[in-house]
Amino acid sequence: MGERVYHKEAFDRAKPEYRDAVLTAGIAEFSELGLEKANINVIAKKAGVSVGLLYKYFETKEDFFITCVEEATKTLEEIIDGVVNSDDKLLVRAEKLIRAIQATSGADSKYVKLYNEITRLSGNDGAAELAAKVEGLSASTYRNFIEAARKSGDIRSDCDTAMFAFFFDTLLMTLQFSYTCDYYRERLKLFCGDDIFGDDERMVKELLKFIESAFTFEHADVKRLEH
Amino acid sequence: MGERVYHKEAFDRAKPEYRDAVLTAGIAEFSELGLEKANINVIAKKAGVSVGLLYKYFETKEDFFITCVEEATKTLEEIIDGVVNSDDKLLVRAEKLIRAIQATSGADSKYVKLYNEITRLSGNDGAAELAAKVEGLSASTYRNFIEAARKSGDIRSDCDTAMFAFFFDTLLMTLQFSYTCDYYRERLKLFCGDDIFGDDERMVKELLKFIESAFTFEHADVKRLEH
Amino acid sequence: MGERVYHKEAFDRAKPEYRDAVLTAGIAEFSELGLEKANINVIAKKAGVSVGLLYKYFETKEDFFITCVEEATKTLEEIIDGVVNSDDKLLVRAEKLIRAIQATSGADSKYVKLYNEITRLSGNDGAAELAAKVEGLSASTYRNFIEAARKSGDIRSDCDTAMFAFFFDTLLMTLQFSYTCDYYRERLKLFCGDDIFGDDERMVKELLKFIESAFTFEHADVKRLEH
Amino acid sequence: MGERVYHKEAFDRAKPEYRDAVLTAGIAEFSELGLEKANINVIAKKAGVSVGLLYKYFETKEDFFITCVEEATKTLEEIIDGVVNSDDKLLVRAEKLIRAIQATSGADSKYVKLYNEITRLSGNDGAAELAAKVEGLSASTYRNFIEAARKSGDIRSDCDTAMFAFFFDTLLMTLQFSYTCDYYRERLKLFCGDDIFGDDERMVKELLKFIESAFTFEHADVKRLEH
DNA sequence: AATGAATGAGAATTCATTCAT
DNA sequence: TATGAATGAATTCTCATTCAT
């Protein structure tokens, strides 16, 4: 799990300026064009290094791509998760995350796009390993956090915390794509109109409403309210 | 909106057996390998027709791909939406959809994979038009349905129905991918464990729980229940 | 010599409207794009007949091309030579030809372009046979005419009439190209300026001057004039 | 005017042996088969380089072709013009040029064939630019030279020197083709018989005769001689 | 005779990868 | 370590030609 490394030793030894240039160019190009359409020779030129060097750092184009993805998702995680405090309650945390996601749609969109790009990888492409690396942390973080919230009575007691963590993450992940990736943006517009991108508060308010209710009320409450 | 057609007239005139063979082979190959890695010559061979004919039907590989996508999503929509009745209530509808999604992960997975594949298209690739075609129907169906439910008092009155339709669709769309596409499958496993694919009822129960609460309780209820 | 025919019998039996449509479309397309870049399927469509029929008429694209060339040069010859009377003297004839050439640069340019196109054919392409067909008539006409003029004392007596016929034809043939074919037009402009195409009289006057002197004066005259 | 370059920078940096091999193979193949029928992969093989390298040097097959043409016409110009001295009189110059043309019909015929090939280029193909490059020099050289001859009284005073330069060049250019290109060879044979290729003196003598008279006598002379 | 759907060899071009310097 | 020239297999797309109807 996460055993294999996707770069050669030379990359570890590389001058930081080269490392950075290579990753920056790779992330920019792969996020814009995707794995297949991106061109190694072009990336090398944009990075200001030779193709030869790139192949000293990475065995194949795919390996280079994955290294870029790892870097991108790590950065993205820092940006997004960086806004929450460990003692934020669920709704506070959700609000902060939503706002962070909305803020990320600009200059940092390349990280999200790259994240979206891996979403279609298949078994051969190392989907499992990559998923473990990319989703592993947030999966367990969310699960633990929600489990704790449940135990402390902050949220409903009758939920499968693993699944609810999954639903929570699903909503936020898709939100990220919806603010950044062309297809998802169009989809969001079709549901909510073009104005949605000019009215961040609406999204914050409604999504929080949705999440709050989902996480708060138990089925027993249904009965109670029916009176 | 959906103005441009992605096939030549010859495709309309084509013998049904050719039409079908071509679409079947295209859907199979594109869903497995993606737009770029799929090979036109291979598809032609598998379809039992010549490359030349393929190019009589479609201007470019991209056009052929999009035609396959349209066919796939149309089929998928029929499969998925075919299970609900127009007078099903939200939860009934949701349950039927979830079960249909779970059932689709087998032989029909190719349609979902192809749907997942378009999710990364960018503006140049005609993301907007495609999104309109693919998501347009379900977007308005959901919005109308949920708006009606709100008016009739079946669901909470304080929600932005467009947005709630979006959240609803988001959960189901991602569920589809999670049962079918490698990366999403891994992600689901990370959240809920490998057993999730052997325990369909768990998913049904928990997701319904999540949706029911999200759609039922108003913020006012929070106050009421606090007593 | 001219033995081989470049069309099948079916073409002789063809309905005149088909014959004409096919030749017209062929001449238009071949003259504009050249043998290789012209497209048989496009020509068939423009002619309003099926490709199948075209191949009932001609064995190969090359044969069809040659048939078009024959037709075009025949037409061209009629247009150009049609203006002279059999008893015109050399200079009168030359003037009429020059003016006819200038007039041909418009709608009939396709015939000239097609003529220019064959000019690059090689042995394999049947250059010899084609040249015999296309140039044969004017070669012998000119030779005979000039020989007669020499005998009658209308032109200098010390010339090799075959060669002088060749030079005469060379000047006129190149003039044709210079009024019609892009490269030759540019070449003419480089020598004489862009205005040359707006001043037909200049060309008539100067070329006649050139030809008159070339055909009139014997070397002996040089001596005589030196006094 | 000749602004655009038809090769990439890599071609400037290329090893001379590669440059030469590529140009030699290109000129050979293009002159024999023409732009369309020549095959890039075959040329690469004959040049002893990879196709990839060819495409490092040239953007497209067309660009490569034009570069070959430029090289060929440059070489041809050197061969042909190399035989004249700047102070040669018109007839001397003409004779030297004719003899040079006759001598070129052997091993160097490929340069002439390539020159003939461009003669059919159209506007889209960059006919104008190419004509400027190829004909530009000789056009102005001839014009200046003939103008000077007129002023010094070496030739007739009543001629439009630009036009006479054009006629002069026309005769020599066509002569080149007539000694080298299949169609033009056949045409020459039709006018002058097969023996013409075995009797170079005849051509020299007659063409000089033609040119001498054309350039020497004024119209006034006609009157004078009539007595 | 007339059609036009169907073929498939062929050609231009791309680009991941190598390797001599 | 760093370069970038060189490779050539692979892929998309074209189009002359065939043939069943």
Coordinates of N, CA and C in Angstrom, one line a residue, chain C residues 19-206:
Chain C
R19 N -22.0 12.8 -69.7 CA -20.7 13.0 -70.3 C -20.2 14.5 -69.9
D20 N -21.1 15.4 -70.2 CA -20.8 16.8 -70.0 C -20.6 17.1 -68.5
A21 N -21.5 16.6 -67.7 CA -21.4 16.9 -66.2 C -20.1 16.4 -65.7
V22 N -19.8 15.2 -66.1 CA -18.6 14.5 -65.6 C -17.3 15.3 -66.1
L23 N -17.3 15.6 -67.3 CA -16.1 16.4 -67.8 C -16.0 17.8 -67.2
T24 N -17.1 18.4 -67.1 CA -17.1 19.8 -66.5 C -16.6 19.7 -65.0
A25 N -17.2 18.8 -64.3 CA -16.7 18.7 -62.9 C -15.3 18.3 -62.8
G26 N -14.9 17.4 -63.7 CA -13.5 16.9 -63.7 C -12.5 18.0 -64.0
I27 N -12.8 18.8 -65.1 CA -12.0 19.9 -65.5 C -11.9 20.9 -64.4
A28 N -13.0 21.2 -63.8 CA -13.0 22.2 -62.7 C -12.1 21.8 -61.6
E29 N -12.3 20.6 -61.2 CA -11.6 20.1 -60.0 C -10.1 19.8 -60.2
F30 N -9.8 19.2 -61.3 CA -8.4 18.9 -61.6 C -7.6 20.2 -61.9
S31 N -8.3 21.1 -62.6 CA -7.5 22.4 -62.9 C -7.3 23.2 -61.6
E32 N -8.2 23.0 -60.6 CA -8.0 23.8 -59.4 C -7.0 23.1 -58.5
L33 N -7.1 21.8 -58.4 CA -6.3 21.1 -57.4 C -5.2 20.3 -57.9
G34 N -5.2 20.0 -59.2 CA -4.2 19.1 -59.7 C -4.6 17.7 -59.6
L35 N -3.9 16.9 -60.4 CA -4.2 15.4 -60.4 C -4.3 14.8 -59.1
E36 N -3.3 14.9 -58.3 CA -3.2 14.2 -57.0 C -4.2 14.7 -56.0
K37 N -4.3 16.0 -55.9 CA -5.1 16.5 -54.8 C -6.6 16.5 -55.1
A38 N -7.0 16.4 -56.3 CA -8.4 16.3 -56.7 C -8.9 15.0 -56.1
N39 N -10.2 15.0 -55.8 CA -10.8 13.8 -55.2 C -12.0 13.3 -56.0
I40 N -11.8 12.0 -56.4 CA -12.8 11.4 -57.3 C -14.2 11.4 -56.7
N41 N -14.3 11.2 -55.5 CA -15.6 11.2 -54.8 C -16.3 12.5 -54.8
V42 N -15.5 13.5 -54.7 CA -16.0 14.9 -54.7 C -16.4 15.3 -56.1
I43 N -15.6 14.9 -57.1 CA -15.9 15.2 -58.5 C -17.2 14.5 -58.8
A44 N -17.4 13.3 -58.4 CA -18.6 12.6 -58.7 C -19.8 13.3 -58.1
K45 N -19.7 13.8 -56.9 CA -20.8 14.5 -56.2 C -21.1 15.8 -57.0
K46 N -20.0 16.5 -57.4 CA -20.2 17.8 -58.1 C -20.8 17.5 -59.5
A47 N -20.5 16.4 -60.0 CA -21.1 16.1 -61.4 C -22.5 15.6 -61.2
G48 N -22.9 15.2 -60.0 CA -24.2 14.7 -59.9 C -24.4 13.3 -60.3
V49 N -23.3 12.5 -60.3 CA -23.3 11.1 -60.6 C -22.6 10.3 -59.5
S50 N -22.8 9.0 -59.6 CA -22.1 8.2 -58.6 C -20.7 7.9 -58.9
V51 N -19.9 7.6 -57.9 CA -18.5 7.2 -58.2 C -18.5 6.0 -59.1
G52 N -19.4 5.1 -58.8 CA -19.6 3.8 -59.5 C -19.6 4.1 -61.0
L53 N -20.4 5.1 -61.4 CA -20.5 5.4 -62.8 C -19.2 5.9 -63.4
L54 N -18.6 6.7 -62.6 CA -17.3 7.3 -63.0 C -16.3 6.1 -63.4
Y55 N -16.4 5.1 -62.6 CA -15.5 3.9 -62.8 C -16.1 3.0 -63.9
K56 N -17.3 3.2 -64.3 CA -17.8 2.6 -65.5 C -17.2 3.3 -66.7
Y57 N -17.0 4.5 -66.6 CA -16.5 5.3 -67.7 C -15.0 5.3 -67.8
F58 N -14.3 5.2 -66.7 CA -12.8 5.3 -66.7 C -12.2 4.2 -65.8
E59 N -11.1 3.7 -66.3 CA -10.4 2.6 -65.6 C -9.8 3.1 -64.3
T60 N -9.2 4.3 -64.4 CA -8.5 4.8 -63.2 C -8.7 6.3 -63.1
K61 N -8.3 6.9 -62.0 CA -8.3 8.3 -61.8 C -7.4 9.0 -62.9
E62 N -6.3 8.4 -63.2 CA -5.4 8.9 -64.1 C -6.0 9.0 -65.5
D63 N -6.7 7.9 -65.9 CA -7.3 7.9 -67.2 C -8.4 9.0 -67.3
F64 N -9.1 9.2 -66.2 CA -10.1 10.2 -66.2 C -9.5 11.6 -66.3
F65 N -8.4 11.8 -65.6 CA -7.6 13.0 -65.7 C -7.2 13.3 -67.1
I66 N -6.7 12.3 -67.7 CA -6.2 12.6 -69.1 C -7.3 12.9 -70.0
T67 N -8.4 12.2 -69.9 CA -9.6 12.5 -70.7 C -10.0 14.0 -70.5
C68 N -10.0 14.4 -69.3 CA -10.3 15.8 -69.0 C -9.3 16.8 -69.6
V69 N -8.1 16.4 -69.6 CA -7.0 17.2 -70.2 C -7.3 17.3 -71.7
E70 N -7.6 16.2 -72.3 CA -7.8 16.2 -73.8 C -9.0 17.1 -74.1
E71 N -10.0 17.0 -73.3 CA -11.2 17.8 -73.6 C -10.8 19.3 -73.4
A72 N -10.1 19.6 -72.3 CA -9.7 21.0 -72.0 C -8.9 21.6 -73.1
T73 N -7.9 20.8 -73.5 CA -6.9 21.4 -74.5 C -7.6 21.5 -75.8
K74 N -8.5 20.6 -76.1 CA -9.3 20.7 -77.4 C -10.1 22.0 -77.3
T75 N -10.8 22.2 -76.2 CA -11.6 23.4 -76.1 C -10.7 24.7 -76.2
L76 N -9.6 24.6 -75.5 CA -8.7 25.7 -75.5 C -8.2 26.0 -76.9
E77 N -7.8 25.0 -77.6 CA -7.4 25.2 -79.0 C -8.4 25.8 -79.8
E78 N -9.7 25.4 -79.6 CA -10.8 26.0 -80.4 C -10.9 27.5 -80.1
I79 N -10.8 27.8 -78.8 CA -11.0 29.2 -78.4 C -9.9 30.0 -78.9
I80 N -8.6 29.5 -78.8 CA -7.5 30.3 -79.2 C -7.3 30.4 -80.7
D81 N -7.3 29.2 -81.3 CA -7.1 29.2 -82.7 C -8.3 29.7 -83.5
G82 N -9.4 29.7 -82.8 CA -10.7 30.1 -83.5 C -10.6 31.5 -84.0
V83 N -9.8 32.3 -83.4 CA -9.8 33.7 -83.8 C -9.0 34.0 -85.0
V84 N -8.1 33.1 -85.5 CA -7.3 33.4 -86.7 C -7.9 32.9 -87.9
N85 N -7.7 33.6 -89.0 CA -8.1 33.1 -90.3 C -6.9 32.5 -91.0
S86 N -7.1 31.5 -91.9 CA -6.0 30.8 -92.4 C -5.1 31.7 -93.3
D87 N -5.6 32.8 -93.7 CA -4.8 33.6 -94.6 C -4.2 34.8 -93.8
D88 N -4.3 34.8 -92.5 CA -3.7 35.9 -91.7 C -2.2 35.8 -91.8
K89 N -1.6 36.9 -91.9 CA -0.1 37.0 -91.9 C 0.4 36.8 -90.5
L90 N 1.6 36.5 -90.4 CA 2.2 36.1 -89.1 C 1.9 37.2 -88.0
L91 N 2.1 38.4 -88.2 CA 1.9 39.4 -87.2 C 0.5 39.6 -86.8
V92 N -0.4 39.5 -87.8 CA -1.8 39.6 -87.6 C -2.3 38.5 -86.7
R93 N -1.8 37.3 -87.1 CA -2.1 36.1 -86.4 C -1.6 36.2 -84.9
A94 N -0.4 36.7 -84.8 CA 0.2 36.8 -83.5 C -0.6 37.7 -82.6
E95 N -1.0 38.9 -83.2 CA -1.8 39.8 -82.4 C -3.1 39.2 -82.0
K96 N -3.8 38.6 -82.9 CA -5.0 37.9 -82.6 C -4.9 36.9 -81.5
L97 N -3.8 36.1 -81.6 CA -3.6 35.1 -80.5 C -3.3 35.7 -79.2
I98 N -2.5 36.8 -79.2 CA -2.2 37.4 -77.9 C -3.5 37.9 -77.3
R99 N -4.3 38.6 -78.1 CA -5.5 39.1 -77.5 C -6.5 38.0 -77.1
A100 N -6.5 36.9 -77.8 CA -7.3 35.8 -77.3 C -6.8 35.2 -76.0
I101 N -5.5 35.2 -75.9 CA -4.9 34.7 -74.6 C -5.3 35.6 -73.5
Q102 N -5.2 36.9 -73.7 CA -5.5 37.8 -72.7 C -7.0 37.7 -72.3
A103 N -7.8 37.4 -73.2 CA -9.3 37.3 -73.0 C -9.6 36.0 -72.2
T104 N -8.7 35.0 -72.4 CA -9.0 33.6 -71.8 C -8.7 33.6 -70.3
S105 N -8.0 34.6 -69.8 CA -7.6 34.5 -68.4 C -8.7 34.5 -67.4
G106 N -9.9 34.8 -67.9 CA -11.1 34.8 -67.0 C -11.7 33.5 -66.8
A107 N -12.9 33.3 -67.3 CA -13.8 32.1 -67.0 C -13.1 30.9 -67.6
D108 N -12.4 31.0 -68.6 CA -11.8 29.8 -69.3 C -10.5 29.5 -68.7
S109 N -10.1 30.1 -67.7 CA -8.7 29.9 -67.1 C -8.5 28.4 -66.7
K110 N -9.6 27.7 -66.4 CA -9.5 26.3 -66.0 C -8.8 25.5 -67.1
Y111 N -9.1 25.8 -68.4 CA -8.5 25.0 -69.5 C -7.0 25.3 -69.5
V112 N -6.6 26.5 -69.3 CA -5.2 26.8 -69.3 C -4.5 26.1 -68.1
K113 N -5.1 26.2 -67.0 CA -4.5 25.6 -65.8 C -4.3 24.1 -65.9
L114 N -5.3 23.5 -66.6 CA -5.2 22.1 -66.8 C -4.0 21.8 -67.8
Y115 N -3.9 22.7 -68.7 CA -2.8 22.5 -69.7 C -1.5 22.7 -69.0
N116 N -1.4 23.7 -68.1 CA -0.2 23.9 -67.3 C 0.1 22.6 -66.5
E117 N -0.9 22.0 -66.0 CA -0.8 20.9 -65.1 C -0.1 19.7 -65.8
I118 N -0.4 19.5 -67.0 CA 0.2 18.3 -67.7 C 1.7 18.5 -68.1
T119 N 2.1 19.7 -68.0 CA 3.4 20.2 -68.4 C 4.5 19.5 -67.5
R120 N 4.1 18.9 -66.4 CA 5.0 18.3 -65.4 C 4.9 16.8 -65.5
L121 N 4.1 16.3 -66.3 CA 4.0 14.8 -66.4 C 5.3 14.2 -66.8
S122 N 5.5 13.0 -66.4 CA 6.8 12.3 -66.7 C 6.4 11.1 -67.6
G123 N 7.5 10.5 -68.0 CA 7.3 9.3 -68.9 C 6.3 8.3 -68.5
N124 N 6.3 8.0 -67.2 CA 5.4 7.0 -66.7 C 3.9 7.5 -66.8
D125 N 3.8 8.7 -66.8 CA 2.4 9.3 -66.8 C 1.9 9.4 -68.2
G126 N 2.7 9.0 -69.2 CA 2.2 9.1 -70.6 C 2.5 10.5 -71.2
A127 N 3.5 11.1 -70.7 CA 3.9 12.5 -71.2 C 4.0 12.5 -72.7
A128 N 4.6 11.5 -73.3 CA 4.9 11.5 -74.7 C 3.6 11.5 -75.5
E129 N 2.7 10.5 -75.2 CA 1.4 10.4 -75.9 C 0.6 11.7 -75.8
L130 N 0.6 12.2 -74.5 CA -0.2 13.4 -74.3 C 0.3 14.6 -75.0
A131 N 1.6 14.7 -75.0 CA 2.2 15.8 -75.7 C 1.9 15.7 -77.2
A132 N 2.0 14.5 -77.7 CA 1.6 14.3 -79.2 C 0.2 14.8 -79.4
K133 N -0.7 14.4 -78.6 CA -2.1 14.8 -78.8 C -2.3 16.3 -78.6
V134 N -1.7 16.9 -77.6 CA -1.9 18.2 -77.2 C -1.2 19.2 -78.1
E135 N 0.1 18.9 -78.3 CA 0.9 19.9 -79.1 C 1.0 19.5 -80.5
G136 N 0.7 18.3 -80.9 CA 0.9 17.8 -82.2 C 0.3 18.8 -83.3
L137 N -0.9 19.1 -83.1 CA -1.6 20.0 -84.1 C -0.9 21.3 -84.3
S138 N -0.8 22.0 -83.1 CA -0.2 23.4 -83.3 C 1.2 23.3 -83.7
A139 N 2.0 22.3 -83.4 CA 3.3 22.2 -83.8 C 3.4 22.1 -85.4
S140 N 2.6 21.2 -85.9 CA 2.7 21.1 -87.4 C 2.0 22.3 -88.1
T141 N 1.0 22.9 -87.5 CA 0.3 24.1 -88.0 C 1.3 25.2 -88.1
Y142 N 2.0 25.5 -87.0 CA 2.9 26.5 -86.9 C 4.1 26.3 -87.9
R143 N 4.6 25.1 -87.9 CA 5.7 24.8 -88.8 C 5.4 25.0 -90.2
N144 N 4.2 24.5 -90.6 CA 3.8 24.7 -92.0 C 3.6 26.1 -92.3
F145 N 2.9 26.8 -91.4 CA 2.6 28.2 -91.7 C 3.8 29.0 -91.9
I146 N 4.7 28.8 -90.9 CA 6.0 29.6 -91.0 C 6.9 29.2 -92.2
E147 N 6.8 28.0 -92.5 CA 7.6 27.5 -93.7 C 7.0 28.2 -94.9
A148 N 5.7 28.3 -95.0 CA 5.1 28.9 -96.1 C 5.4 30.4 -96.1
A149 N 5.4 31.0 -95.0 CA 5.7 32.4 -94.9 C 7.1 32.7 -95.4
R150 N 8.0 31.8 -95.0 CA 9.4 32.0 -95.4 C 9.5 31.9 -96.9
K151 N 8.8 30.8 -97.5 CA 8.9 30.6 -98.9 C 8.4 31.8 -99.7
S152 N 7.3 32.4 -99.1 CA 6.7 33.5 -99.8 C 7.4 34.8 -99.5
G153 N 8.4 34.8 -98.8 CA 9.2 36.0 -98.5 C 8.6 36.9 -97.5
D154 N 7.5 36.4 -96.8 CA 6.9 37.3 -95.7 C 7.9 37.4 -94.5
I155 N 8.7 36.4 -94.3 CA 9.6 36.5 -93.2 C 11.0 36.2 -93.7
R156 N 11.9 36.3 -92.8 CA 13.3 36.2 -93.2 C 13.5 34.8 -93.9
S157 N 14.5 34.7 -94.7 CA 14.7 33.5 -95.4 C 15.8 32.6 -94.7
D158 N 16.5 33.1 -93.8 CA 17.6 32.4 -93.2 C 17.2 31.7 -91.9
C159 N 16.0 31.3 -91.7 CA 15.7 30.7 -90.4 C 15.3 29.3 -90.6
D160 N 15.5 28.5 -89.5 CA 15.1 27.1 -89.4 C 13.6 27.2 -88.9
T161 N 12.8 26.9 -89.8 CA 11.3 27.2 -89.5 C 10.8 26.4 -88.4
A162 N 11.3 25.1 -88.3 CA 10.8 24.3 -87.1 C 11.2 25.0 -85.8
M163 N 12.4 25.4 -85.8 CA 12.9 26.0 -84.5 C 12.2 27.4 -84.2
F164 N 12.0 28.1 -85.3 CA 11.3 29.4 -85.1 C 9.8 29.2 -84.7
A165 N 9.3 28.2 -85.2 CA 7.9 27.8 -84.8 C 7.9 27.5 -83.3
F166 N 8.9 26.8 -82.9 CA 9.1 26.4 -81.5 C 9.2 27.6 -80.6
F167 N 10.0 28.6 -81.1 CA 10.2 29.8 -80.2 C 8.9 30.6 -80.2
F168 N 8.2 30.7 -81.3 CA 7.0 31.4 -81.4 C 5.9 30.8 -80.4
D169 N 5.8 29.5 -80.5 CA 4.9 28.8 -79.6 C 5.3 28.9 -78.2
T170 N 6.6 28.9 -77.9 CA 7.1 29.0 -76.5 C 6.6 30.4 -75.9
L171 N 6.8 31.4 -76.7 CA 6.4 32.7 -76.2 C 4.9 32.8 -75.9
L172 N 4.1 32.2 -76.8 CA 2.7 32.3 -76.6 C 2.2 31.4 -75.5
M173 N 2.7 30.2 -75.5 CA 2.3 29.2 -74.4 C 2.6 29.8 -73.0
T174 N 3.8 30.4 -72.9 CA 4.2 30.9 -71.6 C 3.4 32.2 -71.3
L175 N 3.0 32.9 -72.4 CA 2.1 34.0 -72.1 C 0.7 33.5 -71.6
Q176 N 0.3 32.5 -72.1 CA -1.0 31.9 -71.6 C -0.9 31.6 -70.1
F177 N 0.2 30.9 -69.7 CA 0.4 30.6 -68.3 C 0.5 31.9 -67.5
S178 N 1.2 32.9 -68.1 CA 1.5 34.1 -67.4 C 0.2 34.9 -67.1
Y179 N -0.8 34.7 -67.8 CA -2.0 35.4 -67.6 C -3.0 34.6 -66.7
T180 N -2.6 33.3 -66.4 CA -3.6 32.5 -65.8 C -3.1 31.7 -64.5
C181 N -1.9 31.2 -64.6 CA -1.4 30.3 -63.5 C -0.7 31.2 -62.5
D182 N -1.0 30.9 -61.2 CA -0.5 31.8 -60.1 C 1.0 32.0 -60.2
Y183 N 1.8 30.9 -60.3 CA 3.2 31.1 -60.3 C 3.7 32.0 -61.4
Y184 N 3.2 31.7 -62.6 CA 3.6 32.4 -63.8 C 3.1 33.9 -63.7
R185 N 2.0 34.1 -63.1 CA 1.5 35.5 -62.9 C 2.5 36.3 -62.0
E186 N 2.9 35.6 -61.0 CA 3.9 36.3 -60.1 C 5.2 36.6 -60.8
R187 N 5.6 35.7 -61.6 CA 6.8 35.8 -62.3 C 6.7 37.0 -63.3
L188 N 5.6 37.1 -64.0 CA 5.4 38.2 -64.9 C 5.4 39.6 -64.1
K189 N 4.7 39.5 -63.0 CA 4.7 40.8 -62.2 C 6.1 41.2 -61.8
L190 N 6.9 40.2 -61.4 CA 8.3 40.5 -61.0 C 9.1 41.2 -62.1
F191 N 8.8 40.7 -63.3 CA 9.5 41.3 -64.5 C 8.9 42.7 -64.9
C192 N 7.6 42.8 -64.9 CA 7.0 43.9 -65.5 C 6.1 44.8 -64.6
G193 N 6.0 44.4 -63.3 CA 5.2 45.2 -62.4 C 3.8 44.7 -62.4
D194 N 3.1 45.1 -61.3 CA 1.7 44.6 -61.2 C 0.8 45.2 -62.2
D195 N 1.2 46.4 -62.8 CA 0.3 47.1 -63.7 C 0.1 46.3 -65.0
I196 N 1.0 45.4 -65.3 CA 1.0 44.7 -66.6 C -0.4 44.0 -66.8
F197 N -1.1 43.6 -65.7 CA -2.4 43.0 -65.9 C -3.5 44.0 -66.2
G198 N -3.2 45.3 -66.1 CA -4.2 46.3 -66.4 C -3.9 47.0 -67.7
D199 N -2.8 46.6 -68.3 CA -2.4 47.3 -69.5 C -2.1 46.2 -70.6
D200 N -3.2 45.7 -71.2 CA -3.0 44.7 -72.2 C -2.3 45.2 -73.4
E201 N -2.5 46.4 -73.7 CA -1.9 47.0 -75.0 C -0.4 46.9 -74.9
R202 N 0.1 47.2 -73.7 CA 1.6 47.2 -73.6 C 2.1 45.8 -74.0
M203 N 1.5 44.8 -73.5 CA 2.0 43.4 -73.8 C 1.8 43.2 -75.3
V204 N 0.7 43.6 -75.9 CA 0.5 43.3 -77.3 C 1.6 44.0 -78.1
K205 N 1.8 45.3 -77.8 CA 2.7 46.1 -78.6 C 4.1 45.5 -78.5
E206 N 4.6 45.3 -77.3 CA 6.0 44.9 -77.1 C 6.2 43.5 -77.6

